[in-house]
């Protein structure tokens, strides 16, 4: 899905520059990304309450529209919507009308007729959430929960929230993204977010078969070996090896990949002593990362999971607020 920053920004923001869809990091500026992080910060304490709810989306209906399975992402979106007091519908695509031949447009029209307010969309085709955002009734917010190889913006932002919590800044940080960058929609969103937020240097590390052509154009440096890739690094983001998306033999074997690019305690020593280790999950232990590292003191992997709920609460509440403001501007009535 090729979009310019200007078109991505125009589609995602209302006339006052507020978020109304969240489809990609592209086109969003540093103040808006910082606002998402600050809003998420304010929601973290909700998860620590006895009654984990705020009324911001009371009376609103959120539909989780997952054309691709994902237990973790769907669960955190569902929890986020419920903590905002929304009604949540999880559409089972395997038994839906879409699997019986109904077009995506007809499925959406039926869901809109049920007075839905927000669709959380995950799809194997790049650009599907953009298509839906351009097609839905005004006032319905679309949140991208991952599309093809294109983008996974809420995962990138929960990673940014975790980095800010642990490092208190982005300026001066060196970040390495290691592994299967070629098939990773998360990596593309992470690189964009890190550059926008002011990280000093972003490196991608992996075999040439798992790095996209001209990946440097995304704003990163390429390293083919772990020693130079992790040297003086503050943050290491390991990626899942996406076997299900690979066409042809891109690797000699998982054992060989782990030997060269798997993160173990010996390779971790190349980075700064206070470096943190991240992974978007699910983890393949002994393929991408050693258990001693995944469960070790420098790992913040479970912090990422916790922060996923806060980030999704932030994005959903901001998008709904932006949609209300846009409707107010169009009707001349204050939202």
Short mmCIF file of C-alpha atoms in Angstrom, two decimals:
data_model
loop_
_atom_site.label_atom_id
_atom_site.label_comp_id
_atom_site.label_asym_id
_atom_site.label_seq_id
_atom_site.Cartn_x
_atom_site.Cartn_y
_atom_site.Cartn_z
CA UNK A 1 0.00 0.00 0.00
CA UNK A 2 1.83 3.07 -1.20
CA UNK A 3 0.71 6.26 0.46
CA UNK A 4 2.40 9.60 0.80
CA UNK A 5 2.85 11.17 4.19
CA UNK A 6 0.42 13.91 3.16
CA UNK A 7 -2.31 11.46 2.10
CA UNK A 8 -1.79 9.31 5.20
CA UNK A 9 -2.08 12.38 7.40
CA UNK A 10 -5.18 13.68 5.60
CA UNK A 11 -6.97 10.35 5.95
CA UNK A 12 -6.13 9.91 9.63
CA UNK A 13 -6.72 13.38 11.05
CA UNK A 14 -9.75 15.64 11.28
CA UNK A 15 -9.88 19.29 10.24
CA UNK A 16 -8.34 20.32 13.58
CA UNK A 17 -5.46 17.84 13.36
CA UNK A 18 -6.95 15.36 15.84
CA UNK A 19 -6.72 11.61 15.33
CA UNK A 20 -9.89 10.05 13.84
CA UNK A 21 -8.38 6.86 12.35
CA UNK A 22 -5.08 5.16 13.29
CA UNK A 23 -3.76 3.36 10.23
CA UNK A 24 -0.03 4.05 10.06
CA UNK A 25 2.72 6.08 11.72
CA UNK A 26 3.41 7.68 8.32
CA UNK A 27 2.40 11.32 8.19
CA UNK A 28 2.01 11.71 11.95
CA UNK A 29 4.27 14.24 13.62
CA UNK A 30 6.19 14.11 16.88
CA UNK A 31 3.65 16.12 18.95
CA UNK A 32 0.84 13.72 18.02
CA UNK A 33 2.91 10.60 18.77
CA UNK A 34 3.91 12.16 22.09
CA UNK A 35 0.24 12.88 22.82
CA UNK A 36 -0.56 9.18 22.25
CA UNK A 37 2.24 8.18 24.66
CA UNK A 38 1.13 10.73 27.28
CA UNK A 39 -2.50 9.60 27.03
CA UNK A 40 -1.43 5.96 27.38
CA UNK A 41 0.60 6.88 30.45
CA UNK A 42 -2.55 8.29 32.03
CA UNK A 43 -4.38 4.99 31.44
CA UNK A 44 -1.80 2.70 33.02
CA UNK A 45 -3.19 3.21 36.51
CA UNK A 46 -6.65 2.05 35.32
CA UNK A 47 -5.25 -1.47 35.09
CA UNK A 48 -4.21 -1.27 38.75
CA UNK A 49 -7.68 -0.38 40.05
CA UNK A 50 -10.07 -2.86 41.67
CA UNK A 51 -12.67 -1.91 39.04
CA UNK A 52 -10.67 -1.48 35.83
CA UNK A 53 -12.97 0.84 33.91
CA UNK A 54 -13.38 4.44 32.79
CA UNK A 55 -16.53 5.68 31.03
CA UNK A 56 -14.98 7.31 27.94
CA UNK A 57 -16.60 4.95 25.37
CA UNK A 58 -19.77 4.11 27.28
CA UNK A 59 -22.58 3.46 24.83
CA UNK A 60 -20.15 2.97 21.92
CA UNK A 61 -19.78 -0.26 19.96
CA UNK A 62 -16.35 -1.55 18.94
CA UNK A 63 -16.07 -4.41 16.43
CA UNK A 64 -12.89 -6.49 16.35
CA UNK A 65 -12.69 -7.42 12.68
CA UNK A 66 -9.83 -9.92 12.47
CA UNK A 67 -9.34 -11.52 9.07
CA UNK A 68 -6.06 -12.91 10.45
CA UNK A 69 -5.85 -14.75 13.73
CA UNK A 70 -3.99 -13.13 16.62
CA UNK A 71 -4.78 -14.07 20.19
CA UNK A 72 -2.59 -11.49 21.91
CA UNK A 73 -3.46 -8.46 19.78
CA UNK A 74 -7.19 -9.18 19.74
CA UNK A 75 -7.24 -9.82 23.50
CA UNK A 76 -5.53 -6.52 24.30
CA UNK A 77 -7.83 -4.59 21.96
CA UNK A 78 -10.85 -6.26 23.59
CA UNK A 79 -9.59 -5.49 27.09
CA UNK A 80 -8.78 -1.90 26.08
CA UNK A 81 -12.28 -1.34 24.69
CA UNK A 82 -13.93 -2.88 27.76
CA UNK A 83 -11.82 -0.76 30.12
CA UNK A 84 -13.16 2.23 28.21
CA UNK A 85 -16.69 0.85 28.88
CA UNK A 86 -17.48 0.13 25.20
CA UNK A 87 -19.63 -2.75 23.99
CA UNK A 88 -17.37 -5.17 22.09
CA UNK A 89 -18.21 -7.54 19.25
CA UNK A 90 -15.56 -10.08 18.22
CA UNK A 91 -16.41 -11.14 14.68
CA UNK A 92 -15.47 -14.74 13.96
CA UNK A 93 -14.28 -14.49 10.37
CA UNK A 94 -14.05 -18.27 9.97
CA UNK A 95 -17.85 -18.49 10.25
CA UNK A 96 -18.73 -15.05 8.92
CA UNK A 97 -20.55 -14.21 5.71
CA UNK A 98 -17.19 -13.15 4.21
CA UNK A 99 -16.06 -16.78 4.23
CA UNK A 100 -19.28 -17.64 2.38
CA UNK A 101 -18.53 -15.28 -0.47
CA UNK A 102 -19.86 -11.94 0.78
CA UNK A 103 -17.67 -9.00 -0.26
CA UNK A 104 -15.77 -6.94 2.30
CA UNK A 105 -17.88 -3.91 1.39
CA UNK A 106 -21.15 -5.76 2.04
CA UNK A 107 -19.84 -7.09 5.35
CA UNK A 108 -18.96 -3.54 6.39
CA UNK A 109 -22.36 -2.16 5.34
CA UNK A 110 -24.08 -4.77 7.51
CA UNK A 111 -21.88 -3.96 10.49
CA UNK A 112 -22.48 -0.25 10.02
CA UNK A 113 -26.23 -0.94 9.94
CA UNK A 114 -25.79 -2.32 13.48
CA UNK A 115 -24.66 1.20 14.51
CA UNK A 116 -21.02 0.27 15.08
CA UNK A 117 -18.73 3.15 16.07
CA UNK A 118 -15.28 1.65 15.56
CA UNK A 119 -13.70 -1.21 13.62
CA UNK A 120 -10.39 -2.71 14.74
CA UNK A 121 -9.08 -4.34 11.56
CA UNK A 122 -6.40 -6.98 11.07
CA UNK A 123 -5.89 -8.25 7.52
CA UNK A 124 -3.29 -10.18 5.54
CA UNK A 125 -3.52 -7.70 2.66
CA UNK A 126 -1.57 -4.45 2.93
CA UNK A 127 -3.91 -1.48 2.68
CA UNK A 128 -7.14 -3.19 3.78
CA UNK A 129 -7.66 -0.83 6.78
CA UNK A 130 -7.01 2.17 4.49
CA UNK A 131 -9.65 0.91 2.06
CA UNK A 132 -12.12 0.51 4.90
CA UNK A 133 -11.34 3.96 6.31
CA UNK A 134 -12.07 5.47 2.90
CA UNK A 135 -15.30 3.51 2.58
CA UNK A 136 -17.05 3.68 5.94
CA UNK A 137 -19.75 6.08 7.01
CA UNK A 138 -18.38 9.36 8.42
CA UNK A 139 -18.02 9.10 12.18
CA UNK A 140 -16.85 5.46 12.23
CA UNK A 141 -13.22 5.16 13.40
CA UNK A 142 -10.84 2.55 11.93
CA UNK A 143 -7.86 1.22 13.92
CA UNK A 144 -5.23 -0.83 12.09
CA UNK A 145 -4.33 -3.97 14.07
CA UNK A 146 -1.81 -5.07 11.43
CA UNK A 147 -2.08 -5.22 7.62
CA UNK A 148 0.11 -7.43 5.42
CA UNK A 149 3.73 -6.32 5.51
CA UNK A 150 2.69 -2.68 5.69
CA UNK A 151 2.08 -1.45 9.22
CA UNK A 152 1.26 -2.34 12.81
CA UNK A 153 1.10 1.10 14.40
CA UNK A 154 -0.30 0.23 17.84
CA UNK A 155 2.44 -2.41 18.34
CA UNK A 156 5.05 0.20 17.41
CA UNK A 157 3.57 2.71 19.85
CA UNK A 158 3.45 0.25 22.75
CA UNK A 159 7.12 -0.41 22.01
CA UNK A 160 7.77 3.35 22.09
CA UNK A 161 5.93 3.63 25.41
CA UNK A 162 8.09 0.84 26.86
CA UNK A 163 11.30 2.49 25.64
CA UNK A 164 10.24 5.86 27.10
CA UNK A 165 9.40 4.25 30.44
CA UNK A 166 12.80 2.56 30.66
CA UNK A 167 15.02 5.22 29.06
CA UNK A 168 13.02 8.43 29.73
CA UNK A 169 13.95 9.79 26.31
CA UNK A 170 14.48 9.01 22.63
CA UNK A 171 17.20 11.56 21.85
CA UNK A 172 20.62 9.95 21.81
CA UNK A 173 19.32 6.38 21.79
CA UNK A 174 20.69 3.74 19.44
CA UNK A 175 18.18 1.00 18.61
CA UNK A 176 18.78 -2.32 16.82
CA UNK A 177 15.93 -4.26 15.18
CA UNK A 178 17.09 -7.85 14.64
CA UNK A 179 15.81 -10.73 12.53
CA UNK A 180 13.06 -11.11 9.96
CA UNK A 181 12.61 -7.49 8.90
CA UNK A 182 11.45 -8.53 5.42
CA UNK A 183 8.11 -9.91 6.61
CA UNK A 184 7.67 -7.58 9.57
CA UNK A 185 4.99 -4.89 9.49
CA UNK A 186 6.04 -4.05 13.06
CA UNK A 187 9.59 -3.15 12.02
CA UNK A 188 8.41 -0.65 9.42
CA UNK A 189 6.21 1.12 11.97
CA UNK A 190 8.97 0.99 14.62
CA UNK A 191 11.56 2.58 12.31
CA UNK A 192 9.17 5.38 11.42
CA UNK A 193 8.17 6.01 15.03
CA UNK A 194 11.76 5.98 16.33
CA UNK A 195 12.91 8.47 13.70
CA UNK A 196 9.92 10.74 14.30
CA UNK A 197 10.45 10.69 18.06
CA UNK A 198 14.13 11.58 17.73
CA UNK A 199 16.15 8.39 18.20
CA UNK A 200 19.80 8.94 17.35
CA UNK A 201 20.26 5.81 15.23
CA UNK A 202 18.16 2.87 14.07
CA UNK A 203 19.90 -0.27 12.78
CA UNK A 204 18.38 -3.34 11.18
CA UNK A 205 20.36 -6.55 11.66
CA UNK A 206 19.85 -9.83 9.83
CA UNK A 207 20.77 -11.95 6.81
CA UNK A 208 20.38 -10.27 3.42
CA UNK A 209 17.55 -12.68 2.57
CA UNK A 210 15.46 -11.31 5.44
CA UNK A 211 16.08 -7.60 4.88
CA UNK A 212 13.94 -5.65 2.38
CA UNK A 213 15.61 -4.11 -0.65
CA UNK A 214 16.50 -0.46 -0.13
CA UNK A 215 15.55 -0.75 3.54
CA UNK A 216 17.89 2.18 4.21
CA UNK A 217 15.29 4.44 2.58
CA UNK A 218 13.12 3.88 5.67
CA UNK A 219 15.73 5.73 7.72
CA UNK A 220 18.01 3.05 9.16
CA UNK A 221 21.44 1.47 8.82
CA UNK A 222 21.96 -2.12 7.70
CA UNK A 223 24.18 -4.61 9.54
CA UNK A 224 24.70 -8.22 8.54
CA UNK A 225 26.46 -9.39 11.70
CA UNK A 226 25.47 -9.17 15.34
CA UNK A 227 28.74 -7.83 16.68
CA UNK A 228 28.63 -4.60 14.67
CA UNK A 229 24.82 -4.47 14.82
CA UNK A 230 24.65 -4.52 18.61
CA UNK A 231 27.77 -2.48 19.39
CA UNK A 232 26.92 0.36 21.82
CA UNK A 233 23.19 -0.27 21.41
CA UNK A 234 20.67 0.98 24.03
CA UNK A 235 17.63 -0.99 22.86
CA UNK A 236 17.47 -4.39 21.13
CA UNK A 237 14.19 -5.32 19.44
CA UNK A 238 14.13 -8.98 18.38
CA UNK A 239 11.59 -9.98 15.71
CA UNK A 240 9.70 -13.21 15.25
CA UNK A 241 10.84 -15.43 12.41
CA UNK A 242 7.70 -15.51 10.24
CA UNK A 243 7.96 -18.92 8.58
CA UNK A 244 4.31 -18.77 7.49
CA UNK A 245 5.03 -15.74 5.27
CA UNK A 246 8.23 -17.06 3.68
CA UNK A 247 8.21 -18.12 0.06
CA UNK A 248 11.12 -20.38 -0.79
CA UNK A 249 14.19 -21.23 1.25
CA UNK A 250 15.31 -17.94 2.79
CA UNK A 251 17.27 -19.65 5.57
CA UNK A 252 19.52 -22.70 5.75
CA UNK A 253 17.73 -23.78 8.94
CA UNK A 254 16.33 -22.33 12.16
CA UNK A 255 19.30 -23.83 13.99
CA UNK A 256 21.71 -21.95 11.71
CA UNK A 257 19.70 -18.73 12.11
CA UNK A 258 19.84 -19.01 15.89
CA UNK A 259 23.58 -19.66 15.79
CA UNK A 260 24.24 -16.46 13.84
CA UNK A 261 21.37 -14.10 14.75
CA UNK A 262 19.71 -15.56 17.84
CA UNK A 263 20.17 -13.37 20.92
CA UNK A 264 21.98 -15.16 23.74
CA UNK A 265 23.93 -13.87 26.72
CA UNK A 266 27.20 -13.83 24.75
CA UNK A 267 25.78 -11.64 21.96
CA UNK A 268 23.91 -9.43 24.44
CA UNK A 269 27.32 -8.45 25.82
CA UNK A 270 28.04 -6.55 22.56
CA UNK A 271 25.38 -3.98 23.57
CA UNK A 272 25.60 -1.43 26.36
CA UNK A 273 25.41 -3.02 29.83
CA UNK A 274 22.12 -1.24 30.54
CA UNK A 275 20.54 -2.14 27.19
CA UNK A 276 16.95 -3.40 27.25
CA UNK A 277 15.67 -6.37 25.24
CA UNK A 278 12.27 -6.36 23.53
CA UNK A 279 10.23 -8.78 21.41
CA UNK A 280 6.73 -8.22 19.97
CA UNK A 281 5.83 -11.88 20.53
CA UNK A 282 5.02 -14.64 20.24
CA UNK A 283 8.58 -15.70 21.11
CA UNK A 284 10.25 -18.68 19.50
CA UNK A 285 12.68 -19.63 22.24
CA UNK A 286 15.87 -21.12 20.93
CA UNK A 287 15.20 -19.66 17.47
CA UNK A 288 15.22 -15.88 17.98
CA UNK A 289 16.18 -15.62 21.62
CA UNK A 290 17.62 -17.66 24.44
CA UNK A 291 15.37 -18.22 27.46
CA UNK A 292 18.03 -16.82 29.80
CA UNK A 293 17.77 -13.52 27.90
CA UNK A 294 13.98 -13.55 27.36
CA UNK A 295 13.45 -14.08 31.10
CA UNK A 296 16.52 -12.14 32.23
CA UNK A 297 16.88 -8.79 34.01
CA UNK A 298 17.29 -6.80 30.78
CA UNK A 299 14.10 -8.17 29.22
CA UNK A 300 11.06 -5.86 29.10
CA UNK A 301 8.91 -8.22 27.04
CA UNK A 302 6.11 -8.50 29.61
CA UNK A 303 6.13 -4.71 30.06
CA UNK A 304 5.34 -4.51 26.34
CA UNK A 305 2.29 -6.73 26.80
CA UNK A 306 1.00 -4.61 29.70
CA UNK A 307 1.59 -1.39 27.77
CA UNK A 308 -0.35 -2.77 24.81
CA UNK A 309 -3.62 -2.26 26.66
CA UNK A 310 -2.81 1.34 27.65
CA UNK A 311 -1.71 2.30 24.13
CA UNK A 312 -4.85 0.78 22.60
CA UNK A 313 -7.02 2.60 25.13
CA UNK A 314 -5.26 5.83 24.18
CA UNK A 315 -5.67 5.35 20.44
CA UNK A 316 -9.30 4.26 20.67
CA UNK A 317 -10.33 7.13 22.95
CA UNK A 318 -8.44 9.72 20.88
CA UNK A 319 -9.91 8.46 17.58
CA UNK A 320 -13.43 8.50 18.95
CA UNK A 321 -12.91 12.00 20.32
CA UNK A 322 -11.53 13.13 16.94
CA UNK A 323 -14.54 11.66 15.13
CA UNK A 324 -16.93 13.48 17.48
CA UNK A 325 -15.06 16.75 16.96
CA UNK A 326 -15.17 16.31 13.19
CA UNK A 327 -18.92 15.68 13.26
CA UNK A 328 -19.32 18.80 15.35
CA UNK A 329 -17.33 20.84 12.85
CA UNK A 330 -19.44 19.51 9.98
CA UNK A 331 -22.78 20.13 11.69
CA UNK A 332 -21.83 23.31 13.51
CA UNK A 333 -22.67 21.68 16.86
CA UNK A 334 -20.09 21.36 19.60
CA UNK A 335 -19.20 17.71 20.20
#
